[in-house]
mmCIF file with all atom_site columns, C-alpha atoms in Angstrom:
data_model
loop_
_atom_site.group_PDB
_atom_site.id
_atom_site.type_symbol
_atom_site.label_atom_id
_atom_site.label_alt_id
_atom_site.label_comp_id
_atom_site.label_asym_id
_atom_site.label_entity_id
_atom_site.label_seq_id
_atom_site.pdbx_PDB_ins_code
_atom_site.Cartn_x
_atom_site.Cartn_y
_atom_site.Cartn_z
_atom_site.occupancy
_atom_site.B_iso_or_equiv
_atom_site.pdbx_formal_charge
_atom_site.auth_seq_id
_atom_site.auth_comp_id
_atom_site.auth_asym_id
_atom_site.auth_atom_id
_atom_site.pdbx_PDB_model_num
ATOM 1  C CA . MET A 1 1  ? 155.380 119.776 -51.092 1.00 66.00 ? 334 MET A CA 1
ATOM 2  C CA . LYS A 1 2  ? 156.137 122.093 -48.172 1.00 83.00 ? 335 LYS A CA 1
ATOM 3  C CA . LEU A 1 3  ? 159.688 122.604 -49.411 1.00 80.00 ? 336 LEU A CA 1
ATOM 4  C CA . ARG A 1 4  ? 158.343 123.696 -52.784 1.00 77.00 ? 337 ARG A CA 1
ATOM 5  C CA . GLN A 1 5  ? 156.087 126.261 -51.117 1.00 82.00 ? 338 GLN A CA 1
ATOM 6  C CA . HIS A 1 6  ? 158.870 127.539 -48.837 1.00 87.00 ? 339 HIS A CA 1
ATOM 7  C CA . VAL A 1 7  ? 161.277 128.017 -51.744 1.00 82.00 ? 340 VAL A CA 1
ATOM 8  C CA . LYS A 1 8  ? 158.620 129.765 -53.813 1.00 84.00 ? 341 LYS A CA 1
ATOM 9  C CA . GLU A 1 9  ? 157.673 132.069 -50.919 1.00 88.00 ? 342 GLU A CA 1
ATOM 10 C CA . PHE A 1 10 ? 161.344 132.867 -50.279 1.00 89.00 ? 343 PHE A CA 1
ATOM 11 C CA . LEU A 1 11 ? 161.943 133.803 -53.909 1.00 87.00 ? 344 LEU A CA 1
ATOM 12 C CA . LEU A 1 12 ? 158.742 135.853 -54.085 1.00 90.00 ? 345 LEU A CA 1
ATOM 13 C CA . LEU A 1 13 ? 159.726 137.725 -50.923 1.00 93.00 ? 346 LEU A CA 1
ATOM 14 C CA . GLN A 1 14 ? 163.211 138.311 -52.277 1.00 91.00 ? 347 GLN A CA 1
ATOM 15 C CA . ASN A 1 15 ? 161.722 139.715 -55.483 1.00 91.00 ? 348 ASN A CA 1
ATOM 16 C CA . MET A 1 16 ? 159.450 142.081 -53.547 1.00 94.00 ? 349 MET A CA 1
ATOM 17 C CA . MET A 1 17 ? 162.400 143.302 -51.481 1.00 95.00 ? 350 MET A CA 1
ATOM 18 C CA . LEU A 1 18 ? 164.530 143.743 -54.613 1.00 93.00 ? 351 LEU A CA 1
ATOM 19 C CA . LYS A 1 19 ? 161.813 145.781 -56.319 1.00 93.00 ? 352 LYS A CA 1
ATOM 20 C CA . ASP A 1 20 ? 161.474 148.045 -53.282 1.00 95.00 ? 353 ASP A CA 1
ATOM 21 C CA . PHE A 1 21 ? 165.247 148.453 -52.983 1.00 95.00 ? 354 PHE A CA 1
ATOM 22 C CA . VAL A 1 22 ? 165.651 149.312 -56.667 1.00 94.00 ? 355 VAL A CA 1
ATOM 23 C CA . ARG A 1 23 ? 162.686 151.693 -56.626 1.00 94.00 ? 356 ARG A CA 1
ATOM 24 C CA . GLN A 1 24 ? 164.004 153.547 -53.568 1.00 96.00 ? 357 GLN A CA 1
ATOM 25 C CA . GLY A 1 25 ? 167.594 153.552 -54.839 1.00 95.00 ? 358 GLY A CA 1
ATOM 26 C CA . LEU A 1 26 ? 166.588 155.044 -58.163 1.00 94.00 ? 359 LEU A CA 1
ATOM 27 C CA . ALA A 1 27 ? 164.252 157.561 -56.519 1.00 96.00 ? 360 ALA A CA 1
ATOM 28 C CA . ASN A 1 28 ? 166.933 158.966 -54.217 1.00 96.00 ? 361 ASN A CA 1
ATOM 29 C CA . GLN A 1 29 ? 169.687 158.471 -56.835 1.00 94.00 ? 362 GLN A CA 1
ATOM 30 C CA . SER A 1 30 ? 171.778 156.236 -54.572 1.00 95.00 ? 363 SER A CA 1
ATOM 31 C CA . LEU A 1 31 ? 171.681 153.327 -57.025 1.00 93.00 ? 364 LEU A CA 1
ATOM 32 C CA . ALA A 1 32 ? 173.324 153.428 -60.429 1.00 94.00 ? 365 ALA A CA 1
ATOM 33 C CA . THR A 1 33 ? 171.243 152.440 -63.439 1.00 93.00 ? 366 THR A CA 1
ATOM 34 C CA . GLU A 1 34 ? 173.641 149.577 -64.189 1.00 95.00 ? 367 GLU A CA 1
ATOM 35 C CA . ASP A 1 35 ? 173.195 148.203 -60.664 1.00 94.00 ? 368 ASP A CA 1
ATOM 36 C CA . ALA A 1 36 ? 169.431 148.487 -60.968 1.00 93.00 ? 369 ALA A CA 1
ATOM 37 C CA . ALA A 1 37 ? 169.593 146.493 -64.199 1.00 94.00 ? 370 ALA A CA 1
ATOM 38 C CA . ARG A 1 38 ? 171.671 143.770 -62.512 1.00 93.00 ? 371 ARG A CA 1
ATOM 39 C CA . LEU A 1 39 ? 169.216 143.529 -59.645 1.00 91.00 ? 372 LEU A CA 1
ATOM 40 C CA . SER A 1 40 ? 166.330 143.321 -62.085 1.00 90.00 ? 373 SER A CA 1
ATOM 41 C CA . ARG A 1 41 ? 168.136 140.401 -63.701 1.00 93.00 ? 374 ARG A CA 1
ATOM 42 C CA . VAL A 1 42 ? 168.169 138.649 -60.313 1.00 91.00 ? 375 VAL A CA 1
ATOM 43 C CA . GLU A 1 43 ? 164.391 139.023 -60.193 1.00 89.00 ? 376 GLU A CA 1
ATOM 44 C CA . THR A 1 44 ? 164.125 137.368 -63.606 1.00 91.00 ? 377 THR A CA 1
ATOM 45 C CA . LEU A 1 45 ? 166.409 134.547 -62.488 1.00 91.00 ? 378 LEU A CA 1
ATOM 46 C CA . ASN A 1 46 ? 164.260 134.008 -59.384 1.00 88.00 ? 379 ASN A CA 1
ATOM 47 C CA . ILE A 1 47 ? 161.172 133.658 -61.562 1.00 90.00 ? 380 ILE A CA 1
ATOM 48 C CA . GLN A 1 48 ? 162.995 131.130 -63.737 1.00 92.00 ? 381 GLN A CA 1
ATOM 49 C CA . GLU A 1 49 ? 164.101 129.231 -60.630 1.00 88.00 ? 382 GLU A CA 1
ATOM 50 C CA . MET A 1 50 ? 160.508 129.044 -59.353 1.00 87.00 ? 383 MET A CA 1
ATOM 51 C CA . ALA A 1 51 ? 159.440 127.603 -62.698 1.00 90.00 ? 384 ALA A CA 1
ATOM 52 C CA . ARG A 1 52 ? 162.285 125.079 -62.586 1.00 89.00 ? 385 ARG A CA 1
ATOM 53 C CA . TRP A 1 53 ? 161.262 123.945 -59.078 1.00 84.00 ? 386 TRP A CA 1
ATOM 54 C CA . ASP A 1 54 ? 157.661 123.537 -60.195 1.00 83.00 ? 387 ASP A CA 1
ATOM 55 C CA . ARG A 1 55 ? 158.717 121.597 -63.294 1.00 87.00 ? 388 ARG A CA 1
ATOM 56 C CA . ASP A 1 56 ? 161.154 119.328 -61.428 1.00 84.00 ? 389 ASP A CA 1
ATOM 57 C CA . LEU A 1 57 ? 158.770 118.583 -58.587 1.00 79.00 ? 390 LEU A CA 1
ATOM 58 C CA . SER A 1 58 ? 155.912 117.896 -60.980 1.00 81.00 ? 391 SER A CA 1
ATOM 59 C CA . ALA A 1 59 ? 158.117 115.461 -62.894 1.00 77.00 ? 392 ALA A CA 1
ATOM 60 C CA . THR A 1 60 ? 159.118 113.734 -59.654 1.00 72.00 ? 393 THR A CA 1
ATOM 61 C CA . ARG A 1 61 ? 155.487 113.390 -58.611 1.00 71.00 ? 394 ARG A CA 1
ATOM 62 C CA . ASN A 1 62 ? 154.685 111.788 -61.951 1.00 71.00 ? 395 ASN A CA 1
ATOM 63 C CA . GLY A 1 63 ? 157.529 109.294 -61.574 1.00 70.00 ? 396 GLY A CA 1
ATOM 64 C CA . ALA A 1 64 ? 159.778 110.867 -64.185 1.00 63.00 ? 397 ALA A CA 1
ATOM 65 C CA . THR A 1 65 ? 163.349 111.978 -63.671 1.00 62.00 ? 398 THR A CA 1
ATOM 66 C CA . PRO A 1 66 ? 163.684 115.787 -63.640 1.00 55.00 ? 399 PRO A CA 1
ATOM 67 C CA . PRO A 1 67 ? 165.584 117.135 -66.661 1.00 58.00 ? 400 PRO A CA 1
ATOM 68 C CA . GLN A 1 68 ? 169.250 117.945 -66.068 1.00 64.00 ? 401 GLN A CA 1
ATOM 69 C CA . GLU A 1 69 ? 170.303 121.469 -66.942 1.00 63.00 ? 402 GLU A CA 1
ATOM 70 C CA . SER A 1 70 ? 173.711 122.220 -68.389 1.00 61.00 ? 403 SER A CA 1
ATOM 71 C CA . ASN A 1 71 ? 175.985 124.740 -66.692 1.00 57.00 ? 404 ASN A CA 1
ATOM 72 C CA . GLY A 1 72 ? 177.096 126.342 -69.906 1.00 49.00 ? 405 GLY A CA 1
#
């Protein structure tokens, strides 16, 4: 359970730092719009990863095997 919390906190912190970086980069025009969009995509992926961790750990707690995701 602690691992779940640590991963979630790490991803939340990373998202906060990404938002600040993108906001500052766009404000002082040191970050291209395309780069800002890519970094925003990372934020979305982090949110999806947090949901996957929650889902997999909940399934494990309930005695089920976590679903396997395809790489393609």
